[in-house]
Amino acid sequence: DTGVSQDPRHKITKRGQNVTFRCDPISEHNRLYWYRQTLGQGPEFLTYFQNEAQLEKSRLLSDRFSAERPKGSFSTLEIQRTEQGDSAMYLCASTGSGNQPQHFGDGTRLSIL
Amino acid sequence: GESVGLHLPTLSVQEGDNSIINCAYSNSASDYFIWYKQESGKGPQFIIDIRSNMDKRQGQRVTVLLNKTVKHLSLQIAATQPGDSAVYFCADPGAGSYQLTFGKGTKLSVIP
């Protein structure tokens, strides 16, 4: 499978714990995006990388959230001190250069107990 | 991008009929639009895109129409099948941005 891969698919954790998600984009794609999606809503943009550089961050990305893409390939999204409101589907997408459609992974569903 | 929204939250069609899903956008500078299909528990799946220099684009069983005058686009699905049941989103990266703005989506239910 050469699509966008996300791990884990599901994560259940207690409030206050830290969680980390991983995204492996399509191999030749240099742009990587993180989105968050809550039930009944469309995905909301969180942040964007071009190669290893984080170029855009949404106001939704509070100080508890951090994303990295150290070698310009896979990316991680960490949430520290999780809160109930962090429960959502976290989606990763990637694309190549130019105005191309973003291709999404199947997301990580986070549930906060 | 600015708001991208959908006219109808739900749509039920008979199998074999054609489906039309509508979307309005507000940013007149938007020049690229994408339709996604999202099945339960999965990520959005790219269906078709259209650039602002086109009025119509066709794919396999799908057609997207763009009316820049009224800032409206539609997705037409021919001979709708049960496998087409999903939530459909239009999305717009906005002018000069890479972040997609999605609407709430339209849930398409196909009646066998």
Short mmCIF file of N, CA, C and O in Angstrom, two decimals, chain A:
data_model
loop_
_atom_site.label_atom_id
_atom_site.label_comp_id
_atom_site.label_asym_id
_atom_site.label_seq_id
_atom_site.Cartn_x
_atom_site.Cartn_y
_atom_site.Cartn_z
N ASP A 1 0.85 -1.18 0.00
CA ASP A 1 0.00 0.00 0.00
C ASP A 1 0.89 1.24 0.00
O ASP A 1 1.71 1.41 0.87
N THR A 2 0.69 2.14 -0.96
CA THR A 2 1.56 3.31 -1.05
C THR A 2 0.83 4.56 -0.62
O THR A 2 1.27 5.66 -0.91
N GLY A 3 -0.27 4.45 0.09
CA GLY A 3 -1.01 5.60 0.56
C GLY A 3 -0.43 6.16 1.83
O GLY A 3 0.62 5.74 2.32
N VAL A 4 -1.12 7.16 2.40
CA VAL A 4 -0.72 7.75 3.67
C VAL A 4 -1.07 6.78 4.79
O VAL A 4 -2.20 6.28 4.85
N SER A 5 -0.12 6.54 5.67
CA SER A 5 -0.30 5.58 6.75
C SER A 5 -0.25 6.29 8.09
O SER A 5 0.64 7.13 8.32
N GLN A 6 -1.19 5.97 8.97
CA GLN A 6 -1.21 6.58 10.30
C GLN A 6 -1.24 5.50 11.37
O GLN A 6 -1.90 4.47 11.21
N ASP A 7 -0.56 5.80 12.47
CA ASP A 7 -0.48 4.83 13.55
C ASP A 7 -0.45 5.55 14.90
O ASP A 7 0.24 6.57 15.03
N PRO A 8 -1.21 5.08 15.91
CA PRO A 8 -2.15 3.96 15.82
C PRO A 8 -3.46 4.38 15.16
O PRO A 8 -3.68 5.55 14.91
N ARG A 9 -4.34 3.45 14.91
CA ARG A 9 -5.65 3.78 14.37
C ARG A 9 -6.58 4.27 15.48
O ARG A 9 -7.45 5.10 15.24
N HIS A 10 -6.40 3.72 16.66
CA HIS A 10 -7.22 4.13 17.80
C HIS A 10 -6.32 4.31 19.01
O HIS A 10 -5.37 3.55 19.20
N LYS A 11 -6.65 5.32 19.84
CA LYS A 11 -5.91 5.54 21.07
C LYS A 11 -6.89 5.97 22.14
O LYS A 11 -7.64 6.92 21.96
N ILE A 12 -6.89 5.22 23.23
CA ILE A 12 -7.72 5.56 24.38
C ILE A 12 -6.77 5.88 25.53
O ILE A 12 -5.87 5.08 25.84
N THR A 13 -6.98 7.01 26.15
CA THR A 13 -6.09 7.40 27.23
C THR A 13 -6.85 8.19 28.28
O THR A 13 -7.96 8.67 28.04
N LYS A 14 -6.25 8.30 29.44
CA LYS A 14 -6.87 9.07 30.52
C LYS A 14 -6.51 10.53 30.39
O LYS A 14 -5.42 10.88 29.90
N ARG A 15 -7.40 11.36 30.83
CA ARG A 15 -7.16 12.81 30.82
C ARG A 15 -5.87 13.12 31.57
O ARG A 15 -5.60 12.57 32.63
N GLY A 16 -5.07 13.99 30.96
CA GLY A 16 -3.82 14.38 31.59
C GLY A 16 -2.60 13.65 31.05
O GLY A 16 -1.46 14.07 31.30
N GLN A 17 -2.84 12.55 30.34
CA GLN A 17 -1.72 11.79 29.77
C GLN A 17 -1.25 12.43 28.46
O GLN A 17 -1.98 13.20 27.83
N ASN A 18 -0.03 12.10 28.08
CA ASN A 18 0.51 12.55 26.80
C ASN A 18 0.31 11.46 25.76
O ASN A 18 0.38 10.26 26.08
N VAL A 19 0.05 11.86 24.52
CA VAL A 19 -0.10 10.90 23.43
C VAL A 19 0.70 11.39 22.23
O VAL A 19 0.90 12.59 22.05
N THR A 20 1.16 10.44 21.44
CA THR A 20 1.89 10.76 20.21
C THR A 20 1.37 9.91 19.07
O THR A 20 1.19 8.70 19.22
N PHE A 21 1.13 10.56 17.94
CA PHE A 21 0.66 9.88 16.74
C PHE A 21 1.72 10.00 15.65
O PHE A 21 2.45 10.99 15.60
N ARG A 22 1.72 9.02 14.77
CA ARG A 22 2.69 9.02 13.69
C ARG A 22 1.99 9.02 12.34
O ARG A 22 0.93 8.40 12.18
N CYS A 23 2.59 9.71 11.38
CA CYS A 23 2.07 9.73 10.01
C CYS A 23 3.22 9.46 9.05
O CYS A 23 4.28 10.11 9.12
N ASP A 24 3.01 8.51 8.17
CA ASP A 24 3.95 8.26 7.08
C ASP A 24 3.28 8.68 5.78
O ASP A 24 2.32 8.06 5.34
N PRO A 25 3.78 9.75 5.14
CA PRO A 25 3.13 10.24 3.92
C PRO A 25 3.47 9.36 2.73
O PRO A 25 4.29 8.45 2.82
N ILE A 26 2.85 9.66 1.61
CA ILE A 26 3.24 9.03 0.35
C ILE A 26 4.69 9.43 0.07
O ILE A 26 5.05 10.59 0.22
N SER A 27 5.51 8.47 -0.32
CA SER A 27 6.96 8.63 -0.28
C SER A 27 7.48 9.83 -1.08
O SER A 27 8.40 10.51 -0.64
N GLU A 28 6.92 10.12 -2.20
CA GLU A 28 7.47 11.22 -2.99
C GLU A 28 6.87 12.58 -2.65
O GLU A 28 7.23 13.59 -3.25
N HIS A 29 5.98 12.63 -1.67
CA HIS A 29 5.33 13.88 -1.29
C HIS A 29 6.18 14.67 -0.31
O HIS A 29 6.59 14.16 0.72
N ASN A 30 6.41 15.95 -0.62
CA ASN A 30 7.23 16.76 0.27
C ASN A 30 6.37 17.60 1.24
O ASN A 30 6.90 18.18 2.18
N ARG A 31 5.05 17.64 1.02
CA ARG A 31 4.18 18.44 1.90
C ARG A 31 3.32 17.51 2.75
O ARG A 31 2.75 16.55 2.25
N LEU A 32 3.23 17.85 4.01
CA LEU A 32 2.48 17.02 4.96
C LEU A 32 1.62 17.92 5.83
O LEU A 32 2.06 19.00 6.26
N TYR A 33 0.40 17.47 6.07
CA TYR A 33 -0.59 18.28 6.79
C TYR A 33 -1.20 17.45 7.91
O TYR A 33 -1.41 16.25 7.76
N TRP A 34 -1.56 18.13 9.00
CA TRP A 34 -2.35 17.52 10.07
C TRP A 34 -3.68 18.27 10.17
O TRP A 34 -3.72 19.50 10.12
N TYR A 35 -4.75 17.47 10.34
CA TYR A 35 -6.09 18.01 10.53
C TYR A 35 -6.73 17.31 11.73
O TYR A 35 -6.34 16.20 12.09
N ARG A 36 -7.74 17.95 12.29
CA ARG A 36 -8.53 17.34 13.34
C ARG A 36 -9.99 17.35 12.89
O ARG A 36 -10.46 18.35 12.33
N GLN A 37 -10.68 16.25 13.17
CA GLN A 37 -12.08 16.14 12.77
C GLN A 37 -12.91 15.63 13.93
O GLN A 37 -12.62 14.57 14.49
N THR A 38 -13.94 16.38 14.28
CA THR A 38 -14.88 15.93 15.30
C THR A 38 -16.16 15.46 14.62
O THR A 38 -16.41 15.77 13.45
N LEU A 39 -16.95 14.73 15.37
CA LEU A 39 -18.13 14.06 14.81
C LEU A 39 -19.08 15.04 14.14
O LEU A 39 -19.44 16.07 14.72
N GLY A 40 -19.44 14.76 12.90
CA GLY A 40 -20.39 15.58 12.19
C GLY A 40 -19.81 16.84 11.56
O GLY A 40 -20.54 17.64 10.98
N GLN A 41 -18.51 17.00 11.68
CA GLN A 41 -17.86 18.18 11.12
C GLN A 41 -16.85 17.79 10.05
O GLN A 41 -16.41 16.63 10.00
N GLY A 42 -16.47 18.77 9.25
CA GLY A 42 -15.38 18.53 8.32
C GLY A 42 -14.04 18.66 9.03
O GLY A 42 -13.96 19.22 10.13
N PRO A 43 -12.99 18.15 8.43
CA PRO A 43 -11.65 18.29 9.04
C PRO A 43 -11.26 19.75 9.18
O PRO A 43 -11.61 20.59 8.35
N GLU A 44 -10.52 20.04 10.27
CA GLU A 44 -10.02 21.40 10.51
C GLU A 44 -8.50 21.36 10.48
O GLU A 44 -7.87 20.52 11.13
N PHE A 45 -7.91 22.29 9.77
CA PHE A 45 -6.47 22.36 9.59
C PHE A 45 -5.77 22.63 10.93
O PHE A 45 -6.19 23.47 11.71
N LEU A 46 -4.67 21.90 11.17
CA LEU A 46 -3.85 22.13 12.35
C LEU A 46 -2.49 22.71 11.98
O LEU A 46 -2.08 23.75 12.50
N THR A 47 -1.76 22.01 11.08
CA THR A 47 -0.43 22.47 10.76
C THR A 47 0.04 21.85 9.45
O THR A 47 -0.54 20.88 8.96
N TYR A 48 1.11 22.43 8.88
CA TYR A 48 1.60 22.05 7.56
C TYR A 48 3.12 22.09 7.53
O TYR A 48 3.74 23.01 8.08
N PHE A 49 3.71 21.07 6.93
CA PHE A 49 5.15 20.98 6.74
C PHE A 49 5.49 20.95 5.26
O PHE A 49 4.82 20.26 4.48
N GLN A 50 6.54 21.65 4.90
CA GLN A 50 7.15 21.44 3.60
C GLN A 50 8.53 20.89 3.88
O GLN A 50 9.37 21.58 4.47
N ASN A 51 8.76 19.67 3.46
CA ASN A 51 9.95 18.93 3.88
C ASN A 51 9.99 18.92 5.42
O ASN A 51 9.01 18.55 6.04
N GLU A 52 11.08 19.36 6.04
CA GLU A 52 11.14 19.32 7.51
C GLU A 52 10.69 20.62 8.15
O GLU A 52 10.58 20.70 9.38
N ALA A 53 10.40 21.63 7.36
CA ALA A 53 10.03 22.94 7.91
C ALA A 53 8.52 23.04 8.17
O ALA A 53 7.70 22.78 7.27
N GLN A 54 8.17 23.45 9.39
CA GLN A 54 6.77 23.67 9.74
C GLN A 54 6.41 25.10 9.33
O GLN A 54 6.89 26.06 9.94
N LEU A 55 5.57 25.24 8.31
CA LEU A 55 5.36 26.55 7.71
C LEU A 55 4.07 27.23 8.15
O LEU A 55 3.96 28.46 8.07
N GLU A 56 3.08 26.48 8.53
CA GLU A 56 1.81 27.08 8.97
C GLU A 56 1.31 26.34 10.19
O GLU A 56 1.42 25.12 10.29
N LYS A 57 0.74 27.11 11.12
CA LYS A 57 0.10 26.53 12.30
C LYS A 57 -1.21 27.24 12.55
O LYS A 57 -1.29 28.46 12.51
N SER A 58 -2.24 26.45 12.81
CA SER A 58 -3.55 27.02 13.10
C SER A 58 -3.61 27.52 14.54
O SER A 58 -2.86 27.05 15.40
N ARG A 59 -4.55 28.41 14.79
CA ARG A 59 -4.78 28.85 16.17
C ARG A 59 -5.34 27.71 17.02
O ARG A 59 -5.33 27.78 18.24
N LEU A 60 -5.84 26.66 16.34
CA LEU A 60 -6.33 25.48 17.07
C LEU A 60 -5.19 24.74 17.76
O LEU A 60 -5.41 23.97 18.70
N LEU A 61 -3.98 24.95 17.27
CA LEU A 61 -2.82 24.23 17.79
C LEU A 61 -2.32 24.95 19.04
O LEU A 61 -1.46 25.82 18.96
N SER A 62 -2.86 24.52 20.20
CA SER A 62 -2.47 25.18 21.44
C SER A 62 -1.05 24.77 21.82
O SER A 62 -0.42 23.93 21.16
N ASP A 63 -0.57 25.35 22.92
CA ASP A 63 0.80 25.05 23.38
C ASP A 63 0.97 23.59 23.76
O ASP A 63 2.09 23.10 23.85
N ARG A 64 -0.15 22.90 23.99
CA ARG A 64 -0.05 21.48 24.38
C ARG A 64 0.22 20.58 23.17
O ARG A 64 0.53 19.41 23.33
N PHE A 65 0.08 21.15 21.99
CA PHE A 65 0.27 20.38 20.76
C PHE A 65 1.64 20.71 20.16
O PHE A 65 2.02 21.88 20.09
N SER A 66 2.32 19.68 19.70
CA SER A 66 3.56 19.92 18.97
C SER A 66 3.68 18.89 17.85
O SER A 66 3.32 17.72 18.02
N ALA A 67 4.16 19.33 16.72
CA ALA A 67 4.33 18.44 15.57
C ALA A 67 5.75 18.58 15.07
O ALA A 67 6.35 19.66 15.13
N GLU A 68 6.26 17.46 14.60
CA GLU A 68 7.62 17.45 14.06
C GLU A 68 7.67 16.63 12.78
O GLU A 68 6.87 15.71 12.59
N ARG A 69 8.65 16.95 11.97
CA ARG A 69 8.94 16.14 10.78
C ARG A 69 10.45 16.22 10.57
O ARG A 69 10.92 16.88 9.65
N PRO A 70 11.20 15.57 11.44
CA PRO A 70 12.64 15.81 11.55
C PRO A 70 13.46 15.54 10.29
O PRO A 70 14.43 16.23 10.02
N LYS A 71 13.10 14.55 9.52
CA LYS A 71 13.89 14.23 8.34
C LYS A 71 13.12 14.47 7.05
O LYS A 71 13.52 14.01 5.99
N GLY A 72 12.02 15.18 7.17
CA GLY A 72 11.22 15.47 5.98
C GLY A 72 10.47 14.28 5.45
O GLY A 72 9.98 14.33 4.32
N SER A 73 10.38 13.20 6.25
CA SER A 73 9.62 12.04 5.78
C SER A 73 8.41 11.86 6.69
O SER A 73 7.42 12.57 6.52
N PHE A 74 8.49 10.99 7.71
CA PHE A 74 7.35 10.81 8.59
C PHE A 74 7.21 12.00 9.53
O PHE A 74 8.14 12.81 9.72
N SER A 75 6.03 12.12 10.13
CA SER A 75 5.77 13.20 11.07
C SER A 75 5.13 12.63 12.32
O SER A 75 4.47 11.58 12.29
N THR A 76 5.33 13.32 13.44
CA THR A 76 4.64 12.97 14.68
C THR A 76 3.86 14.18 15.19
O THR A 76 4.28 15.32 15.01
N LEU A 77 2.74 13.89 15.81
CA LEU A 77 1.92 14.90 16.47
C LEU A 77 1.78 14.48 17.92
O LEU A 77 1.30 13.38 18.20
N GLU A 78 2.23 15.32 18.83
CA GLU A 78 2.14 15.01 20.25
C GLU A 78 1.16 15.96 20.92
O GLU A 78 1.15 17.16 20.65
N ILE A 79 0.35 15.40 21.79
CA ILE A 79 -0.55 16.20 22.63
C ILE A 79 -0.16 15.94 24.08
O ILE A 79 -0.17 14.79 24.53
N GLN A 80 0.19 16.98 24.78
CA GLN A 80 0.55 16.85 26.19
C GLN A 80 -0.66 17.19 27.06
O GLN A 80 -1.50 18.01 26.69
N ARG A 81 -0.71 16.57 28.21
CA ARG A 81 -1.75 16.84 29.22
C ARG A 81 -3.13 16.86 28.55
O ARG A 81 -3.85 17.87 28.56
N THR A 82 -3.49 15.74 27.96
CA THR A 82 -4.73 15.66 27.18
C THR A 82 -5.95 16.09 27.99
O THR A 82 -6.02 15.87 29.21
N GLU A 83 -6.90 16.68 27.28
CA GLU A 83 -8.16 17.14 27.86
C GLU A 83 -9.31 16.46 27.11
O GLU A 83 -9.14 15.97 26.00
N GLN A 84 -10.50 16.49 27.73
CA GLN A 84 -11.67 15.87 27.11
C GLN A 84 -11.90 16.40 25.71
O GLN A 84 -12.26 15.67 24.79
N GLY A 85 -11.71 17.69 25.53
CA GLY A 85 -11.95 18.33 24.24
C GLY A 85 -10.99 17.90 23.14
O GLY A 85 -11.19 18.25 21.98
N ASP A 86 -9.95 17.16 23.51
CA ASP A 86 -9.01 16.67 22.50
C ASP A 86 -9.54 15.43 21.79
O ASP A 86 -8.96 15.00 20.78
N SER A 87 -10.61 14.85 22.30
CA SER A 87 -11.19 13.67 21.66
C SER A 87 -11.63 14.02 20.25
O SER A 87 -12.44 14.93 20.04
N ALA A 88 -11.08 13.32 19.28
CA ALA A 88 -11.34 13.63 17.87
C ALA A 88 -10.62 12.61 17.02
O ALA A 88 -9.88 11.76 17.52
N MET A 89 -10.83 12.74 15.70
CA MET A 89 -10.05 11.98 14.73
C MET A 89 -8.93 12.90 14.25
O MET A 89 -9.20 14.04 13.85
N TYR A 90 -7.70 12.43 14.31
CA TYR A 90 -6.57 13.22 13.84
C TYR A 90 -6.12 12.64 12.49
O TYR A 90 -5.73 11.49 12.39
N LEU A 91 -6.21 13.48 11.48
CA LEU A 91 -5.95 13.06 10.11
C LEU A 91 -4.65 13.66 9.60
O LEU A 91 -4.33 14.81 9.89
N CYS A 92 -3.95 12.90 8.82
CA CYS A 92 -2.74 13.35 8.17
C CYS A 92 -2.96 13.28 6.66
O CYS A 92 -3.66 12.38 6.17
N ALA A 93 -2.40 14.23 5.94
CA ALA A 93 -2.51 14.24 4.48
C ALA A 93 -1.16 14.63 3.90
O ALA A 93 -0.33 15.25 4.57
N SER A 94 -0.94 14.27 2.65
CA SER A 94 0.29 14.67 2.00
C SER A 94 0.02 15.01 0.54
O SER A 94 -0.99 14.59 -0.05
N THR A 95 0.94 15.77 -0.02
CA THR A 95 0.84 16.14 -1.42
C THR A 95 2.23 16.50 -1.94
O THR A 95 3.13 16.79 -1.15
N GLY A 96 2.38 16.50 -3.25
CA GLY A 96 3.63 16.92 -3.84
C GLY A 96 3.62 18.41 -4.11
O GLY A 96 2.79 19.15 -3.59
N SER A 97 4.54 18.87 -4.93
CA SER A 97 4.65 20.29 -5.23
C SER A 97 3.50 20.75 -6.13
O SER A 97 2.88 19.95 -6.81
N GLY A 98 3.22 22.02 -6.08
CA GLY A 98 2.15 22.57 -6.92
C GLY A 98 0.79 22.39 -6.29
O GLY A 98 0.66 21.84 -5.19
N ASN A 99 -0.23 22.85 -6.96
CA ASN A 99 -1.59 22.79 -6.45
C ASN A 99 -2.18 21.42 -6.79
O ASN A 99 -2.74 21.20 -7.86
N GLN A 100 -2.01 20.49 -5.87
CA GLN A 100 -2.47 19.14 -6.08
C GLN A 100 -3.39 18.74 -4.94
O GLN A 100 -3.32 19.30 -3.85
N PRO A 101 -4.27 17.75 -5.18
CA PRO A 101 -5.15 17.34 -4.09
C PRO A 101 -4.37 16.68 -2.97
O PRO A 101 -3.41 15.94 -3.21
N GLN A 102 -4.77 16.95 -1.75
CA GLN A 102 -4.16 16.31 -0.61
C GLN A 102 -4.76 14.90 -0.46
O GLN A 102 -5.96 14.71 -0.60
N HIS A 103 -3.88 13.95 -0.18
CA HIS A 103 -4.31 12.56 0.02
C HIS A 103 -4.23 12.25 1.50
O HIS A 103 -3.18 12.45 2.13
N PHE A 104 -5.32 11.75 2.03
CA PHE A 104 -5.46 11.55 3.47
C PHE A 104 -5.22 10.10 3.88
O PHE A 104 -5.54 9.17 3.13
N GLY A 105 -4.72 9.95 5.10
CA GLY A 105 -4.72 8.65 5.74
C GLY A 105 -6.06 8.40 6.40
O GLY A 105 -6.96 9.25 6.34
N ASP A 106 -6.20 7.26 7.05
CA ASP A 106 -7.46 6.90 7.70
C ASP A 106 -7.54 7.41 9.15
O ASP A 106 -8.51 7.14 9.84
N GLY A 107 -6.55 8.14 9.58
CA GLY A 107 -6.65 8.85 10.83
C GLY A 107 -6.34 8.03 12.07
O GLY A 107 -6.26 6.80 12.04
N THR A 108 -6.12 8.75 13.16
CA THR A 108 -6.03 8.16 14.49
C THR A 108 -7.20 8.70 15.30
O THR A 108 -7.33 9.92 15.44
N ARG A 109 -8.03 7.80 15.81
CA ARG A 109 -9.16 8.24 16.64
C ARG A 109 -8.72 8.27 18.09
O ARG A 109 -8.34 7.24 18.65
N LEU A 110 -8.76 9.44 18.69
CA LEU A 110 -8.35 9.62 20.09
C LEU A 110 -9.56 9.76 20.98
O LEU A 110 -10.44 10.59 20.71
N SER A 111 -9.62 8.95 22.00
CA SER A 111 -10.69 9.02 22.99
C SER A 111 -10.07 9.29 24.35
O SER A 111 -9.17 8.56 24.78
N ILE A 112 -10.55 10.33 25.02
CA ILE A 112 -10.04 10.71 26.34
C ILE A 112 -11.08 10.28 27.39
O ILE A 112 -12.23 10.69 27.33
N LEU A 113 -10.61 9.47 28.34
CA LEU A 113 -11.52 8.98 29.38
C LEU A 113 -11.65 9.99 30.52
O LEU A 113 -10.71 10.74 30.79
#
